[in-house]
Coordinates of C-alpha atoms and ligand atoms in Angstrom, one line a residue:
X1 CA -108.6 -39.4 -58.3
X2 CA -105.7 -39.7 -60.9
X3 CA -102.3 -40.7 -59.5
X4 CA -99.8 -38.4 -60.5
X5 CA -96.2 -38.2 -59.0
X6 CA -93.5 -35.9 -58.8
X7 CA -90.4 -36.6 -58.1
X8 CA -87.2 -34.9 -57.7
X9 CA -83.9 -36.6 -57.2
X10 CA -80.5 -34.9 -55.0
X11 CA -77.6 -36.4 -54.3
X12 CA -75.3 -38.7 -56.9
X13 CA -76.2 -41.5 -59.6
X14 CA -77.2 -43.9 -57.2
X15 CA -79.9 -41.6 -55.8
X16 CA -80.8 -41.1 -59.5
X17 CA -81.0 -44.9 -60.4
X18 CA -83.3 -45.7 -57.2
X19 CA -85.5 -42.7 -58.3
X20 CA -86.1 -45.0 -61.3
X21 CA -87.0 -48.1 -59.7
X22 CA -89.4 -45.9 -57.4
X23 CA -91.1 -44.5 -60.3
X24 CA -91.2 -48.4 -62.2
X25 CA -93.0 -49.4 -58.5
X26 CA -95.1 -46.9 -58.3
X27 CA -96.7 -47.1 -61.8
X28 CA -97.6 -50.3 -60.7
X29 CA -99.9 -48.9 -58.9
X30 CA -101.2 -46.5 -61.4
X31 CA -98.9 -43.6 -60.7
X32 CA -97.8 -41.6 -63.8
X33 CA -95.2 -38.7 -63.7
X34 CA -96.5 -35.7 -63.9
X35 CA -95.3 -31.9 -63.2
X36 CA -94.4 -30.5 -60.3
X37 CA -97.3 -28.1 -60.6
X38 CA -99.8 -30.8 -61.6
X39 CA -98.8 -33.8 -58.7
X40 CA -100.8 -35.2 -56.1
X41 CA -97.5 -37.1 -54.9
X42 CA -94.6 -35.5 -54.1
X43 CA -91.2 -37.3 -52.8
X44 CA -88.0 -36.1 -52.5
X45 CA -85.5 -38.7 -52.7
X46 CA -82.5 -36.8 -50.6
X47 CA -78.6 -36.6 -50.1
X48 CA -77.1 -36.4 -47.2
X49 CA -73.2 -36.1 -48.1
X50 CA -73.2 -32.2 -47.0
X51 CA -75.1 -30.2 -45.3
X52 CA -75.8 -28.1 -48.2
X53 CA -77.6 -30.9 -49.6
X54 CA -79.5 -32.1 -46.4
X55 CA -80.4 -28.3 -46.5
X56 CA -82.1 -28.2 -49.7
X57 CA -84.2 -31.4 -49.1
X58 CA -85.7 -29.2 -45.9
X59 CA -86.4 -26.3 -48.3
X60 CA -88.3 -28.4 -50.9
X61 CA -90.3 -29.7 -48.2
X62 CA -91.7 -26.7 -47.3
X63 CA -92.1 -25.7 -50.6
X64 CA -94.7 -28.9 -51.0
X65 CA -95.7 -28.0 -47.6
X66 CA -97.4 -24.6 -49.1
X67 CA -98.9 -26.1 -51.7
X68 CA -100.5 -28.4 -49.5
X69 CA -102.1 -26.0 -47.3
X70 CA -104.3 -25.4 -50.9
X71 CA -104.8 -29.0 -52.0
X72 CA -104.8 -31.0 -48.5
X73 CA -105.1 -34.3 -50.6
X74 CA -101.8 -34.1 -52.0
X75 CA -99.3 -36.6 -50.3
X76 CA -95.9 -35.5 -49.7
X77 CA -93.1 -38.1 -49.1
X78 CA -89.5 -38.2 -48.5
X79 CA -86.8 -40.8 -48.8
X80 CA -83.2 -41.5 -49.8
X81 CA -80.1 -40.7 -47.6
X82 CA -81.7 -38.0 -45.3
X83 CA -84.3 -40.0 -44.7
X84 CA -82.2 -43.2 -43.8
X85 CA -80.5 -40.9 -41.1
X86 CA -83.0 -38.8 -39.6
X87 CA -86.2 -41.6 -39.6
X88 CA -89.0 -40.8 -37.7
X89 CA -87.8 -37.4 -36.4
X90 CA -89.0 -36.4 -40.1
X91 CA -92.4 -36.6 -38.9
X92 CA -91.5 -34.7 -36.4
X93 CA -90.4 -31.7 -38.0
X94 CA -92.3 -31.5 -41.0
X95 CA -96.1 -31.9 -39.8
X96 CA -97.2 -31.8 -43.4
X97 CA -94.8 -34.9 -44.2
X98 CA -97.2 -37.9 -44.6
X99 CA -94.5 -41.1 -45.6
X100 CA -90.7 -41.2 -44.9
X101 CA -88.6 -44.6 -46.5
X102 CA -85.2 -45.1 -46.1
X103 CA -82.2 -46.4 -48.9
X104 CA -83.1 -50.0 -47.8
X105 CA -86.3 -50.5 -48.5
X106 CA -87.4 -48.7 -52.0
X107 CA -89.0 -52.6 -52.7
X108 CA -91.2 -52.3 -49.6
X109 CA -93.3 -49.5 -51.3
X110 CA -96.3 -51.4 -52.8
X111 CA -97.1 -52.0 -48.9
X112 CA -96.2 -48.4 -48.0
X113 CA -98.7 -47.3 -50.3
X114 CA -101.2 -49.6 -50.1
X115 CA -101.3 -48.8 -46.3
X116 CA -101.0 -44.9 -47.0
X117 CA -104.1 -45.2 -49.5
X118 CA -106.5 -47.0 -47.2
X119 CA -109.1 -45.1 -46.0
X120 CA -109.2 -45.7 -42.1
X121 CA -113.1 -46.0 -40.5
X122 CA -112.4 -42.3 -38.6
X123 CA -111.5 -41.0 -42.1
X124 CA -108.0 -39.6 -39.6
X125 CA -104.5 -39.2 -41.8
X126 CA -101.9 -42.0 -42.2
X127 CA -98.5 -40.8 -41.5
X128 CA -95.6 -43.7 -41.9
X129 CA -92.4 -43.8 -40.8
X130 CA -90.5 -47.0 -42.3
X131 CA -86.5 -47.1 -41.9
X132 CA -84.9 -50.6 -42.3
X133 CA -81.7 -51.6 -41.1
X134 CA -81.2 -54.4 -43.2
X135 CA -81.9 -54.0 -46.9
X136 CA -85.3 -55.5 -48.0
X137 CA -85.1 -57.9 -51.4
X138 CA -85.4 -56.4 -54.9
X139 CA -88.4 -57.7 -56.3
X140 CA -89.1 -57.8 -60.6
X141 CA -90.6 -54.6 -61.3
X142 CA -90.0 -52.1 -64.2
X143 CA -87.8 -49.8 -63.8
X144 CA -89.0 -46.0 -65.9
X145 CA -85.3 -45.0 -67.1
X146 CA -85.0 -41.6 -67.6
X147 CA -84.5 -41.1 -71.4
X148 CA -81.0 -40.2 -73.2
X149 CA -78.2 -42.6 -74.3
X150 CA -76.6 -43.4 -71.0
X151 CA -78.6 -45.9 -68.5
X152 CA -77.3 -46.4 -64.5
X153 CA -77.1 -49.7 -63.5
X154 CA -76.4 -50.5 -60.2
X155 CA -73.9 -53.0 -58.8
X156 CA -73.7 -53.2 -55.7
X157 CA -74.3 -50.6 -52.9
X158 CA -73.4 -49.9 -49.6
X159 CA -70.0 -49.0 -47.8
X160 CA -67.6 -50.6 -45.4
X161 CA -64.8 -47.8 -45.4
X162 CA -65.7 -45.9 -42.9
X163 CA -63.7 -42.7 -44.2
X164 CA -64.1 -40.6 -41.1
X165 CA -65.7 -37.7 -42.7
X166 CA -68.2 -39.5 -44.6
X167 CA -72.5 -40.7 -44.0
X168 CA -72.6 -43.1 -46.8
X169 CA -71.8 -45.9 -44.5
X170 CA -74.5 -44.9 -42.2
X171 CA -76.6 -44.1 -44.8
X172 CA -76.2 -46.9 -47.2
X173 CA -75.1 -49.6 -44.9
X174 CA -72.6 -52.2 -45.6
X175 CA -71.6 -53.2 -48.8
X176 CA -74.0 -55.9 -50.9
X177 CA -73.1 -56.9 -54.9
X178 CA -76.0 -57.6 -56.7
X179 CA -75.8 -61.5 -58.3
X180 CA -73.6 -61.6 -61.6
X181 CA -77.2 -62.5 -63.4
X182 CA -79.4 -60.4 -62.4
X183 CA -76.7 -57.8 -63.8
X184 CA -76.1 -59.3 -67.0
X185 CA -79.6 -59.8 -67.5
X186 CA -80.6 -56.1 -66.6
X187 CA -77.5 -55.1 -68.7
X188 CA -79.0 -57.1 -71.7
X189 CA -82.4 -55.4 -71.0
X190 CA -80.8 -51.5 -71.3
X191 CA -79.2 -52.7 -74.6
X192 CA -82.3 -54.2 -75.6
X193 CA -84.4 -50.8 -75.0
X194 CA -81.7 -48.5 -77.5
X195 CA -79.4 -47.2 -74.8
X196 CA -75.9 -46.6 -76.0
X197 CA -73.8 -46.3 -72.4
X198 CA -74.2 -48.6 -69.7
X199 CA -72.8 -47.0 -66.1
X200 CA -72.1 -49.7 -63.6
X201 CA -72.8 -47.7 -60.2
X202 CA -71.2 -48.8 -56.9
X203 CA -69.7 -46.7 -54.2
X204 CA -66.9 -49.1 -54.4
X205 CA -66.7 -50.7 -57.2
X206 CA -63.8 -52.9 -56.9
X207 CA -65.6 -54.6 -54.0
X208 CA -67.7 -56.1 -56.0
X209 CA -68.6 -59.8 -55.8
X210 CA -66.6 -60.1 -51.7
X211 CA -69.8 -60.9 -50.7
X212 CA -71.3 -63.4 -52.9
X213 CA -70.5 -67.0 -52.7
X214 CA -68.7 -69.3 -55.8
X215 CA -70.7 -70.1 -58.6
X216 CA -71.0 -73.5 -59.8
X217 CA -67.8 -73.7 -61.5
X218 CA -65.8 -72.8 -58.1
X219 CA -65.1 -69.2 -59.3
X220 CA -65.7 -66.5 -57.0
X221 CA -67.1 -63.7 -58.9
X222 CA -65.5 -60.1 -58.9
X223 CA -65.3 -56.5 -60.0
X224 CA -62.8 -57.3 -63.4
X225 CA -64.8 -60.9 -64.1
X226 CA -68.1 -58.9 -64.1
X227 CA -66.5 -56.5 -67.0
X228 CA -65.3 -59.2 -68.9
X229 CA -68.9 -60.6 -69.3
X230 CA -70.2 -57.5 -69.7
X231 CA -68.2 -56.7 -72.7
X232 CA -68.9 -59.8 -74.1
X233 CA -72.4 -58.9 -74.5
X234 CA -73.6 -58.5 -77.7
X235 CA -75.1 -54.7 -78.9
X236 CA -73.5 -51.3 -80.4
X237 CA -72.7 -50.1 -76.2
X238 CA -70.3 -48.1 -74.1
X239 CA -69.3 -49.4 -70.4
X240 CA -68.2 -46.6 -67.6
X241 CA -68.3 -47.4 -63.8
X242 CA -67.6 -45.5 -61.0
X243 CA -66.4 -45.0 -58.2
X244 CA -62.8 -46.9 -57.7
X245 CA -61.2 -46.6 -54.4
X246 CA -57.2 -46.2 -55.0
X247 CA -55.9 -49.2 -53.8
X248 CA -59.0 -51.4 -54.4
X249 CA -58.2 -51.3 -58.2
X250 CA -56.4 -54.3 -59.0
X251 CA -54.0 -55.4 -62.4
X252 CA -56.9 -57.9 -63.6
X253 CA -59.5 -54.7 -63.6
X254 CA -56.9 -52.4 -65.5
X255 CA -55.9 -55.2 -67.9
X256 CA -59.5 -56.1 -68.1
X257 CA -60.4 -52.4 -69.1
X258 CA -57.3 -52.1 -71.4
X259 CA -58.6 -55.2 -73.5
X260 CA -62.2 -55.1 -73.3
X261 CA -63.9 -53.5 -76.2
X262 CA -66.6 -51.5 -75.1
X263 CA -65.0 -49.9 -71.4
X264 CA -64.5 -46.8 -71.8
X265 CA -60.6 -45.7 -70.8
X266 CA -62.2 -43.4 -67.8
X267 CA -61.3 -44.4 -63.8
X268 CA -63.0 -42.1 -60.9
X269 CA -60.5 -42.7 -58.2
X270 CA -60.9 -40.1 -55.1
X271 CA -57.8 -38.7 -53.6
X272 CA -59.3 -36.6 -51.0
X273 CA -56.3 -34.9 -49.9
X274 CA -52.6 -34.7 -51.2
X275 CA -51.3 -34.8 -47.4
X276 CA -50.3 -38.2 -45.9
X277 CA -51.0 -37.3 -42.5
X278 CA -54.9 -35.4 -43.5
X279 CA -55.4 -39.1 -45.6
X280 CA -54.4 -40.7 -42.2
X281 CA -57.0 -38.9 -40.1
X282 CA -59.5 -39.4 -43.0
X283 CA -59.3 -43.1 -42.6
X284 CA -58.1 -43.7 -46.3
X285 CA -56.2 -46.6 -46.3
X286 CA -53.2 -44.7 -48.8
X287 CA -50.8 -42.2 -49.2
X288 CA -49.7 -39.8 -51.4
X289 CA -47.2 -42.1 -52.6
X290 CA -49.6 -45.0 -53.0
X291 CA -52.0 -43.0 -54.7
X292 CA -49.3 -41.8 -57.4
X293 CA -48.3 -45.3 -58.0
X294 CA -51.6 -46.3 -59.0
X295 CA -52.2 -43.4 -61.0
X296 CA -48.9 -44.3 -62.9
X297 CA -49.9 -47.5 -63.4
X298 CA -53.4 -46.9 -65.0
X299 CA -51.5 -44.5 -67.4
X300 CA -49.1 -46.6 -68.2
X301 CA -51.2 -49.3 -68.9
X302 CA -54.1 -47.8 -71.0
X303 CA -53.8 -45.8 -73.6
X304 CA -55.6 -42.0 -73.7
X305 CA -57.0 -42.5 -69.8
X306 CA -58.9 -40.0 -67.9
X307 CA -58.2 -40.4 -64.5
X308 CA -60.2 -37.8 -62.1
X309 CA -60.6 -37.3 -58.5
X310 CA -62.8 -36.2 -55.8
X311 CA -61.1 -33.7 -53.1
X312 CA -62.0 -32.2 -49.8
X313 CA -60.8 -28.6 -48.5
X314 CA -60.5 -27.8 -45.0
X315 CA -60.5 -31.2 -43.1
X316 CA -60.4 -30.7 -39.5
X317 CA -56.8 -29.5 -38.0
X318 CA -55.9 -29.2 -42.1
X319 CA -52.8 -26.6 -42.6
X320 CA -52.5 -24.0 -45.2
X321 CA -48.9 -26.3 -45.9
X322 CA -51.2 -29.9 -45.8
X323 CA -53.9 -28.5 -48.1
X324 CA -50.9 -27.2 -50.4
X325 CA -49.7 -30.6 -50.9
X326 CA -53.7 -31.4 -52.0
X327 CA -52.7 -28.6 -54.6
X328 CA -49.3 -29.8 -55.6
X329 CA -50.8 -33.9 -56.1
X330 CA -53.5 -32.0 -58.9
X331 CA -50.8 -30.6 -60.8
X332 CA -48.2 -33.7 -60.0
X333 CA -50.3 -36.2 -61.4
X334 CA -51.8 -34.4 -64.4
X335 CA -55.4 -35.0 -63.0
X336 CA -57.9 -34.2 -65.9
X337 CA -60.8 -33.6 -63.9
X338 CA -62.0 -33.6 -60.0
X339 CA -64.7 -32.7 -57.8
X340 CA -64.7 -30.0 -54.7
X341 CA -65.9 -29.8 -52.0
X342 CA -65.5 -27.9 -48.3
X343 CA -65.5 -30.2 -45.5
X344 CA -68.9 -30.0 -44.5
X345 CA -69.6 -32.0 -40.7
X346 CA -71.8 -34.5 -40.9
X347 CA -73.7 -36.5 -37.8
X348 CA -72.4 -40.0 -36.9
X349 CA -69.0 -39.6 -38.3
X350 CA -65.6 -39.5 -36.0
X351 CA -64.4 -35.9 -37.7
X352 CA -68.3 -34.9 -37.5
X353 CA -66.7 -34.7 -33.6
X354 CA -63.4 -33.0 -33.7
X355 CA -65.5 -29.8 -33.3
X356 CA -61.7 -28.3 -31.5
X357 CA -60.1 -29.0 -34.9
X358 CA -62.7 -27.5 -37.4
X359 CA -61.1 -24.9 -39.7
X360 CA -63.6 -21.5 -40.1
X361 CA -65.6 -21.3 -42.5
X362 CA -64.0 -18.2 -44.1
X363 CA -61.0 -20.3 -44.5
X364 CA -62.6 -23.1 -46.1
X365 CA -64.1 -21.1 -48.9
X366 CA -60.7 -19.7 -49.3
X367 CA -59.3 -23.1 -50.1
X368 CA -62.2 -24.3 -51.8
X369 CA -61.3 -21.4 -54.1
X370 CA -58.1 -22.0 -54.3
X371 CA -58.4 -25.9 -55.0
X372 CA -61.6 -25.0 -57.9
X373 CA -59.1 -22.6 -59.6
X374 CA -56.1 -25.6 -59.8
X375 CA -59.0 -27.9 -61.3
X376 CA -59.9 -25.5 -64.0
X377 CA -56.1 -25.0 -65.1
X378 CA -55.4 -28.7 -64.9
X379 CA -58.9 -29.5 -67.2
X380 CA -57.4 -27.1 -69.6
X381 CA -54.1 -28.7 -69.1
X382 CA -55.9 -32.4 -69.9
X383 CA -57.9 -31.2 -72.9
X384 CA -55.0 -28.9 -74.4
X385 CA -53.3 -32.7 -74.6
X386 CA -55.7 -33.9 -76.5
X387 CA -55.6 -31.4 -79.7
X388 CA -54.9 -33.0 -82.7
X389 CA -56.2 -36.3 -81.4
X390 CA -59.2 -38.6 -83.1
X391 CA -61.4 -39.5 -80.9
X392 CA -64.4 -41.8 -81.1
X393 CA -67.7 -39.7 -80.0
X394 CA -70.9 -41.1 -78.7
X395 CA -73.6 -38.0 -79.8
X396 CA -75.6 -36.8 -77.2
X397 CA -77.4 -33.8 -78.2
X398 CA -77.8 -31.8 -81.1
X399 CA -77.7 -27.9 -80.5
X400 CA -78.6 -25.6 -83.1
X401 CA -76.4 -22.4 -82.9
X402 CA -76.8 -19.3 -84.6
X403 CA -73.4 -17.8 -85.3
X404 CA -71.8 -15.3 -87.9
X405 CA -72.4 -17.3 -90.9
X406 CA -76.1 -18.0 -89.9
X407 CA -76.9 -21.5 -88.4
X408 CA -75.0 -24.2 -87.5
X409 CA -75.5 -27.7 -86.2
X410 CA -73.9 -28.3 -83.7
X411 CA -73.7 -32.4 -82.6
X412 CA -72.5 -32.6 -78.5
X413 CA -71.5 -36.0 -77.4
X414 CA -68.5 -37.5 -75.2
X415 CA -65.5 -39.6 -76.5
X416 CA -64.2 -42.4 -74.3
X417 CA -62.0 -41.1 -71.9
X418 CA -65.4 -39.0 -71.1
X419 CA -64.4 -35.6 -72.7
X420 CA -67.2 -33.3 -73.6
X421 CA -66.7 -33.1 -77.5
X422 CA -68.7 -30.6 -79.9
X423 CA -68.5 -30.5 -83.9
X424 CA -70.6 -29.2 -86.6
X425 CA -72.5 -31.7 -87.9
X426 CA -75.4 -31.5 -90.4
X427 CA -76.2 -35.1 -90.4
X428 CA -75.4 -36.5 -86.7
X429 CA -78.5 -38.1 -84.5
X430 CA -78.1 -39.0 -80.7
X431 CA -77.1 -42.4 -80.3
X432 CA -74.2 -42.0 -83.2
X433 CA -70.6 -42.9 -82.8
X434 CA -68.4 -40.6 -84.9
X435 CA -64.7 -40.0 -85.4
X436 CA -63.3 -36.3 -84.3
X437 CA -60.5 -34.8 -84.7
X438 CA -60.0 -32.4 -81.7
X439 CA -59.1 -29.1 -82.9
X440 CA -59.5 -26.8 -79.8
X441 CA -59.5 -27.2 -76.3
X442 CA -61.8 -25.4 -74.0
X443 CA -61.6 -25.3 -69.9
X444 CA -64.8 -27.6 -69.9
X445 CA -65.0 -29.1 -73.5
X446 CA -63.2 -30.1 -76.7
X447 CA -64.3 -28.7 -79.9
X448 CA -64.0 -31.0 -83.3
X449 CA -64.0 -31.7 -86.5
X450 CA -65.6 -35.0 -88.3
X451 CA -63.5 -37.6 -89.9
X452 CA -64.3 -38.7 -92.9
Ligands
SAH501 N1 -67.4 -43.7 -52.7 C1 -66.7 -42.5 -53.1 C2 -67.3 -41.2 -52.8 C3 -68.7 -41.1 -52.3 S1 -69.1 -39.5 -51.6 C4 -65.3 -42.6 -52.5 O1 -64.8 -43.6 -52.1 O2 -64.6 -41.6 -52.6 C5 -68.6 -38.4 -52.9 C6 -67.6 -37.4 -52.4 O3 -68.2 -36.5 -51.5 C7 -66.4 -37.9 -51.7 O4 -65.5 -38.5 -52.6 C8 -65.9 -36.8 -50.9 O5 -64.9 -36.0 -51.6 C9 -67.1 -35.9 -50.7 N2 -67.6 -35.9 -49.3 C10 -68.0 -36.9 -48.6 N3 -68.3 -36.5 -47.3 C11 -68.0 -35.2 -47.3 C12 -68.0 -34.2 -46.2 N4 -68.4 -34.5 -45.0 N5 -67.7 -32.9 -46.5 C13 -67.3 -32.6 -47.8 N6 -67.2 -33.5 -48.8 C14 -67.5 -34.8 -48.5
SF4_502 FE1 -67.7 -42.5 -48.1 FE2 -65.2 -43.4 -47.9 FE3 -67.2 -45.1 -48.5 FE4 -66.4 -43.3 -50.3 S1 -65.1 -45.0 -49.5 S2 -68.5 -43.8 -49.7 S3 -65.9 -41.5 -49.1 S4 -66.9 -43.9 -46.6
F3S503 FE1 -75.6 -38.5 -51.2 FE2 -76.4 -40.8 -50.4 FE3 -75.3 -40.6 -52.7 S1 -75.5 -39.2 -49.2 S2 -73.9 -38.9 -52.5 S3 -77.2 -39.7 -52.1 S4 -75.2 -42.3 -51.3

């Protein structure tokens, strides 16, 4: 029988960069990606941050679960944050589900689907549960990037902040840095296969390198150190990285950032809330003031930055006044660009408990709302800044419009502060780095014009 896998990847870029790995494992063994109609192996590789996303791992499943009941011999897998969590209860629950793997061992797979292939002497099903606690080793194995300019690499995973709202901890365990060389050398292989953007993923990046020892010159390694030899590398690249934690980020990573050639002047740093005493029950280890002072600083320091933010409405025991003061920090601070979200409870977590201080649900959309509507004005705030600007922009995509005049070219790329930048172009290719003049600013984008 041919080997053909489908799979389909929730949750953030780390999700999306093990889905990658999986893939490079399993062609190993002969698997190629196919379509989701055409697959014999299906895994969901799942988020657990919200509910909402648990949620819609549960309603693929049974999706796959219908289309097993026509083809028996497909195999149907699930793995990722969910599965971390919920282990063997999967089986449980989904009778159709044949193989659940958690975040920690992805490099355990060749075993898991050895055993999973073996015919057994009563011809009976295999069904496999394996959830590790500690991470397994990463092994050498290809990695099948999905194709485009920008490549995730990963740089260390794991989280020891324990923000009381959050699974990620539970979910990704503590935090581990992957050596400086293994790194550099995976950096030099995305340069070497034509990618233009390299995006070091961590969920904290400025922890990087706490946990490795010295190398051999007595230098401890680190998150700024790791940039510097990064950007030293040779190649026509761009280098992002997210996510910072506020007061994680230290002077030698925003002096290291406002030097280096090839980082791009972009800094994810979650806020959360605007309220000191919401960022106190969170467990962040800031305030608002803090958090302002950082911000300032990054500004001050580099030139053109995009700072943006994550933020949660509707925290348990959260006031109307509180979650004002999450509006007032947006506007305050000039924030280009942040993500949403409704406090969603999640199981293991401290506020997944204060079940008396849950705000309803009909308020929490409200606020939500509220908070999407003050993200919109202030990324049309951010990008009206930038009129009359020339920014350098990596091409993306290439869109061909038909307009008034007949049909355009339209080249779509970002610059980098990470703006979404589109200009007529009859000559751009994806890969391209070309100078634009911003000319208009849109809630979402930037629209340009080509420098000669
Ligand atoms: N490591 C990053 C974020 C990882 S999770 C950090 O330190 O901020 C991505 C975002 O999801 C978080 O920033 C938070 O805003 C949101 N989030 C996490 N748990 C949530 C929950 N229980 N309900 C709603 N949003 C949540
Ligand atoms: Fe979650 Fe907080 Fe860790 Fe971010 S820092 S991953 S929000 S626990
Ligand atoms: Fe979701 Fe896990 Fe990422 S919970 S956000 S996929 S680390």
């Amino acid at each position: 029988m041919e080997k053909k896998v489908y799979i389909e990847t929730l949750g953030c870029q780390m999700n999306k960069s093990d889905s990658e790995r999986i893939l490079g494992i399993l062609s190993h063994f002969g698997y190629e990606a196919e379509e989701e109609n055409e697959a014999n192996f299906y895994i969901i590789n799942t988020c657990s941050i919200r509910k909402l996303s648990e949620d819609k791992a549960y309603s693929k499943l049974g999706v796959w679960g219908g289309i097993k009941k026509t083809r028996p011999d497909v195999k149907i897998a699930i793995c990722g944050c969910v599965a971390q969590q919920e282990k063997e209860g999967l089986l449980k629950k989904f009778p159709y589900l044949d193989l659940v793997f958690g975040t920690h061992n992805i490099y355990e797979l060749p075993e898991l689907i050895e055993e999973l292939e073996k015919p057994t002497p009563e011809g009976e099903r295999v069904r496999i549960c394996a959830i590790r606690d500690k991470a397994v080793a990463e092994k050498e194995f290809n990695i099948i990037r999905s194709k485009g300019i920008n490549a995730w690499l990963p740089i260390m995973e794991g989280c020891n902040n324990f923000c009381t709202y959050c699974v990620v901890p539970h979910t990704r365990g503590r935090e581990r840095s992957r050596d400086v060389e293994t790194v550099i050398a995976e950096a030099k292989k995305i340069i070497s296969e034509g990618f233009r953007e390299i995006t070091l993923l961590g969920q904290n990046v400025d922890s990087y390198g706490k946990d490795l020892p010295e190398d051999k010159n007595g230098v401890k390694p680190n998150f700024a150190k790791l940039l510097a030899e990064l950007d030293k590398l040779e190649g026509n690249f761009r280098i992002r990285f997210t996510t910072s934690y506020p007061t994680d980020i230290t002077d030698e990573v925003i002096e290291t950032v406002k030097n280096a050639k090839r980082i791009c002047e972009c800094f994810h740093i979650p806020m959360q809330s605007g309220n000191d005493r919401v960022l106190k029950m969170m467990n962040r280890r800031y305030n608002r003031a803090q958090y302002s002072e950082i911000v300032n600083k990054v500004r001050r320091e580099i030139k053109d930055v995009t700072i943006t933010s994550d933020f949660i409405a509707g925290f348990p025991s959260e006031t109307e006044e509180e979650f004002q003061d999450t509006i007032s920090a947006i506007n305050e601070l000039g924030l280009d660009y942040s993500n949403t979200a409704a406090y969603s409870p999640r199981p293991n977590t401290p506020a997944g408990k204060m079940t008396d201080k849950f705000i309803p649900n009909d308020i929490k959309k409200r606020r939500l709302a509220e908070l999407n509507d003050t993200v919109k004005k202030a990324s049309l705030n951010s990008n009206t800044r930038d009129i009359g600007k020339t920014f350098e922009v990596l091409v993306e995509k290439i869109k061909e419009n038909d307009d008034k005049n007949g049909n355009v070219r339209i080249a779509e790329g970002r610059s980098r502060n990470n703006k979404v930048v589109h200009f007529k172009s009859e000559t751009a290719q994806p890969g391209d780095f070309i100078n634009v003049e911003i000319k208009e600013a849109l809630v979402w984008c930037l629209k340009g014009e080509e420098t000669k």
